[in-house]
Amino acid sequence: MSTLKIAIQKSGRLNEESIQILKDAGISINNGIDQLKAEASNFPLEVLYLRNSDIPQYLIDGVVDIAIVGDNLLVEKGKNIEVIQKLGFSKCKVSIAVPKTFEYNSIQDLNGLRVATSYPNTVIDYCNSKGVTVDIHQISGSVEIAPNIGLADAIVDIVSSGSTLFKNNLKEVEVIFKSEAVLAVSPKVSAASQEIINTLKFRIESVLRARKSKYILMNVPNEKIEAVSSILPVLKSATVMPLAQEGWSSVHTVIDKDTFWEVIDQLKAAGAEGILVCPIEKMVL
């Protein structure tokens, strides 16, 4: 059986969350400190720990079959690489930021000015689409310091909380696009590897569904089951089981984590009592 090669970032938050989602998908990885390659003990998978910015090229060249990588890097360096699953973590924005004293009204205000960035292709494509010409200063690391030392008039960089911009007296003025970690596939992947990819994707999808959902159990008077059931956004239909106490039933279902509190308030108003909430480890459809 062939072994699937997957690239992930060798350090940082994206590395930790990538390893976690693989573990949640039931894959045990025997990796040691500073190890650049590791094999899974219970799945045909070999992990390569690579520099984040190099991963798109490894995919293009077919050195790895798949990768967990930030969507922002694919926009910059691998537009033709297929994304088969958004993973919901390492979310950020690729944004334009200027000094707080800069009177910014639109992207046209940057016409002819200097922009420092680690994403030159992204900036050029975006500015061209807006009819704006800028002078690109490509730098890696500490992009936010460029306006303060006179290197640039503005920057384009990834923004998460915005605290780094604030510390450097910058303000976010334009969001080019939103990014998150994705599962990306090499255009040179073999048919044998594609079968393993399908299995891995199925497992990851089950993990992601579980992360987005909560399992709830509640006690409901029988005469209110219909009203309660109408509130529940269930997969098929709620499970209803009679309780020992006459006239009452236990109702079980799954609800979306993002709307959890709104649904709970509605259920209480409709007559549900003793609501118990449980995490879901996997959800297989």
Short mmCIF file of N, CA and C in Angstrom, two decimals, residues 125-193:
data_model
loop_
_atom_site.label_atom_id
_atom_site.label_comp_id
_atom_site.label_asym_id
_atom_site.label_seq_id
_atom_site.Cartn_x
_atom_site.Cartn_y
_atom_site.Cartn_z
N ASP A 125 -1.94 41.88 -7.72
CA ASP A 125 -3.22 41.46 -8.30
C ASP A 125 -4.37 42.31 -7.78
N TYR A 126 -4.36 42.59 -6.49
CA TYR A 126 -5.45 43.36 -5.90
C TYR A 126 -5.43 44.81 -6.41
N CYS A 127 -4.24 45.41 -6.41
CA CYS A 127 -4.13 46.80 -6.86
C CYS A 127 -4.47 46.93 -8.35
N ASN A 128 -4.05 45.96 -9.16
CA ASN A 128 -4.39 45.99 -10.58
C ASN A 128 -5.91 45.93 -10.79
N SER A 129 -6.57 45.13 -9.95
CA SER A 129 -8.03 45.02 -10.07
C SER A 129 -8.74 46.32 -9.70
N LYS A 130 -8.05 47.18 -8.95
CA LYS A 130 -8.61 48.46 -8.53
C LYS A 130 -8.07 49.63 -9.35
N GLY A 131 -7.20 49.31 -10.33
CA GLY A 131 -6.62 50.37 -11.15
C GLY A 131 -5.61 51.22 -10.43
N VAL A 132 -4.90 50.62 -9.48
CA VAL A 132 -3.93 51.36 -8.66
C VAL A 132 -2.54 50.77 -8.89
N THR A 133 -1.54 51.66 -8.97
CA THR A 133 -0.15 51.24 -9.11
C THR A 133 0.62 51.60 -7.84
N VAL A 134 1.31 50.61 -7.26
CA VAL A 134 2.08 50.87 -6.05
C VAL A 134 3.51 50.38 -6.25
N ASP A 135 4.41 50.90 -5.42
CA ASP A 135 5.81 50.50 -5.44
C ASP A 135 6.01 49.44 -4.36
N ILE A 136 6.19 48.18 -4.78
CA ILE A 136 6.27 47.06 -3.83
C ILE A 136 7.66 46.95 -3.22
N HIS A 137 7.72 46.87 -1.91
CA HIS A 137 8.96 46.56 -1.18
C HIS A 137 8.74 45.22 -0.51
N GLN A 138 9.30 44.15 -1.08
CA GLN A 138 9.10 42.81 -0.54
C GLN A 138 10.06 42.55 0.60
N ILE A 139 9.50 42.27 1.77
CA ILE A 139 10.31 41.93 2.93
C ILE A 139 9.65 40.75 3.64
N SER A 140 10.42 40.02 4.41
CA SER A 140 9.87 38.90 5.18
C SER A 140 10.12 39.15 6.66
N GLY A 141 9.06 39.06 7.43
CA GLY A 141 9.17 39.28 8.87
C GLY A 141 9.16 40.74 9.24
N SER A 142 8.47 41.06 10.33
CA SER A 142 8.41 42.44 10.87
C SER A 142 7.99 43.46 9.82
N VAL A 143 7.03 43.10 9.03
CA VAL A 143 6.53 44.02 7.99
C VAL A 143 5.96 45.29 8.62
N GLU A 144 5.36 45.14 9.78
CA GLU A 144 4.66 46.26 10.41
C GLU A 144 5.58 47.41 10.80
N ILE A 145 6.90 47.16 10.87
CA ILE A 145 7.82 48.23 11.26
C ILE A 145 8.19 49.13 10.09
N ALA A 146 7.89 48.70 8.86
CA ALA A 146 8.34 49.42 7.67
C ALA A 146 7.93 50.89 7.62
N PRO A 147 6.68 51.26 7.92
CA PRO A 147 6.34 52.70 7.89
C PRO A 147 7.08 53.51 8.95
N ASN A 148 7.34 52.89 10.11
CA ASN A 148 8.00 53.61 11.20
C ASN A 148 9.46 53.94 10.91
N ILE A 149 10.11 53.16 10.04
CA ILE A 149 11.51 53.43 9.72
C ILE A 149 11.67 54.08 8.35
N GLY A 150 10.54 54.49 7.76
CA GLY A 150 10.59 55.22 6.50
C GLY A 150 10.75 54.35 5.26
N LEU A 151 10.58 53.04 5.40
CA LEU A 151 10.75 52.14 4.26
C LEU A 151 9.52 52.13 3.36
N ALA A 152 8.33 52.35 3.94
CA ALA A 152 7.10 52.27 3.15
C ALA A 152 6.05 53.22 3.72
N ASP A 153 5.05 53.49 2.88
CA ASP A 153 3.93 54.34 3.30
C ASP A 153 2.78 53.51 3.86
N ALA A 154 2.75 52.23 3.48
CA ALA A 154 1.68 51.33 3.92
C ALA A 154 2.23 49.90 3.91
N ILE A 155 1.48 49.00 4.51
CA ILE A 155 1.88 47.59 4.49
C ILE A 155 0.68 46.72 4.10
N VAL A 156 0.98 45.53 3.62
CA VAL A 156 -0.03 44.48 3.48
C VAL A 156 0.51 43.27 4.21
N ASP A 157 -0.26 42.77 5.19
CA ASP A 157 0.20 41.65 6.01
C ASP A 157 -1.01 40.91 6.56
N ILE A 158 -0.74 39.76 7.18
CA ILE A 158 -1.84 39.04 7.81
C ILE A 158 -2.17 39.70 9.14
N VAL A 159 -3.46 39.74 9.45
CA VAL A 159 -3.94 40.37 10.67
C VAL A 159 -4.85 39.37 11.39
N SER A 160 -4.57 39.13 12.66
CA SER A 160 -5.42 38.26 13.46
C SER A 160 -6.22 39.11 14.44
N SER A 161 -5.60 39.49 15.54
CA SER A 161 -6.29 40.30 16.54
C SER A 161 -6.16 41.79 16.26
N GLY A 162 -5.12 42.19 15.53
CA GLY A 162 -4.87 43.60 15.28
C GLY A 162 -3.97 44.25 16.31
N SER A 163 -3.55 43.48 17.32
CA SER A 163 -2.74 44.05 18.39
C SER A 163 -1.36 44.49 17.90
N THR A 164 -0.79 43.76 16.93
CA THR A 164 0.53 44.12 16.40
C THR A 164 0.46 45.44 15.65
N LEU A 165 -0.62 45.63 14.90
CA LEU A 165 -0.80 46.91 14.21
C LEU A 165 -0.90 48.05 15.22
N PHE A 166 -1.69 47.83 16.26
CA PHE A 166 -1.90 48.86 17.27
C PHE A 166 -0.58 49.26 17.93
N LYS A 167 0.25 48.27 18.25
CA LYS A 167 1.52 48.54 18.91
C LYS A 167 2.47 49.34 18.02
N ASN A 168 2.28 49.24 16.71
CA ASN A 168 3.16 49.94 15.77
C ASN A 168 2.49 51.16 15.15
N ASN A 169 1.45 51.66 15.83
CA ASN A 169 0.75 52.88 15.41
C ASN A 169 0.20 52.78 13.99
N LEU A 170 -0.33 51.60 13.66
CA LEU A 170 -0.93 51.38 12.35
C LEU A 170 -2.43 51.10 12.51
N LYS A 171 -3.16 51.32 11.44
CA LYS A 171 -4.59 51.00 11.44
C LYS A 171 -4.93 50.21 10.18
N GLU A 172 -5.81 49.25 10.34
CA GLU A 172 -6.28 48.44 9.21
C GLU A 172 -7.31 49.25 8.42
N VAL A 173 -7.11 49.35 7.11
CA VAL A 173 -8.01 50.18 6.31
C VAL A 173 -8.69 49.40 5.18
N GLU A 174 -8.17 48.24 4.86
CA GLU A 174 -8.75 47.48 3.74
C GLU A 174 -8.45 45.98 3.97
N VAL A 175 -9.49 45.15 3.84
CA VAL A 175 -9.31 43.70 3.91
C VAL A 175 -9.30 43.16 2.48
N ILE A 176 -8.17 42.59 2.08
CA ILE A 176 -8.06 42.03 0.73
C ILE A 176 -8.83 40.72 0.65
N PHE A 177 -8.60 39.83 1.61
CA PHE A 177 -9.41 38.61 1.71
C PHE A 177 -9.20 37.98 3.08
N LYS A 178 -10.11 37.07 3.42
CA LYS A 178 -10.02 36.33 4.68
C LYS A 178 -9.42 34.96 4.42
N SER A 179 -8.63 34.50 5.37
CA SER A 179 -7.90 33.25 5.19
C SER A 179 -8.09 32.33 6.39
N GLU A 180 -7.88 31.04 6.17
CA GLU A 180 -7.87 30.05 7.23
C GLU A 180 -7.06 28.85 6.76
N ALA A 181 -6.80 27.92 7.65
CA ALA A 181 -6.09 26.70 7.27
C ALA A 181 -6.97 25.86 6.36
N VAL A 182 -6.35 25.26 5.35
CA VAL A 182 -7.08 24.42 4.41
C VAL A 182 -6.31 23.14 4.14
N LEU A 183 -7.00 22.15 3.63
CA LEU A 183 -6.37 20.92 3.16
C LEU A 183 -6.26 21.04 1.65
N ALA A 184 -5.01 21.09 1.15
CA ALA A 184 -4.75 21.31 -0.27
C ALA A 184 -4.07 20.10 -0.88
N VAL A 185 -4.34 19.87 -2.17
CA VAL A 185 -3.86 18.66 -2.85
C VAL A 185 -2.94 19.03 -4.01
N SER A 186 -1.88 18.27 -4.16
CA SER A 186 -0.94 18.46 -5.26
C SER A 186 -1.61 18.12 -6.59
N PRO A 187 -1.34 18.89 -7.65
CA PRO A 187 -1.87 18.54 -8.98
C PRO A 187 -1.25 17.27 -9.54
N LYS A 188 -0.19 16.77 -8.91
CA LYS A 188 0.50 15.57 -9.40
C LYS A 188 0.19 14.34 -8.55
N VAL A 189 -0.87 14.39 -7.76
CA VAL A 189 -1.18 13.28 -6.87
C VAL A 189 -1.56 12.04 -7.69
N SER A 190 -1.13 10.87 -7.24
CA SER A 190 -1.41 9.62 -7.94
C SER A 190 -2.79 9.08 -7.58
N ALA A 191 -3.28 8.15 -8.39
CA ALA A 191 -4.59 7.54 -8.13
C ALA A 191 -4.58 6.78 -6.81
N ALA A 192 -3.47 6.09 -6.52
CA ALA A 192 -3.37 5.35 -5.26
C ALA A 192 -3.41 6.29 -4.06
N SER A 193 -2.71 7.41 -4.17
CA SER A 193 -2.72 8.39 -3.08
C SER A 193 -4.08 9.04 -2.94
#
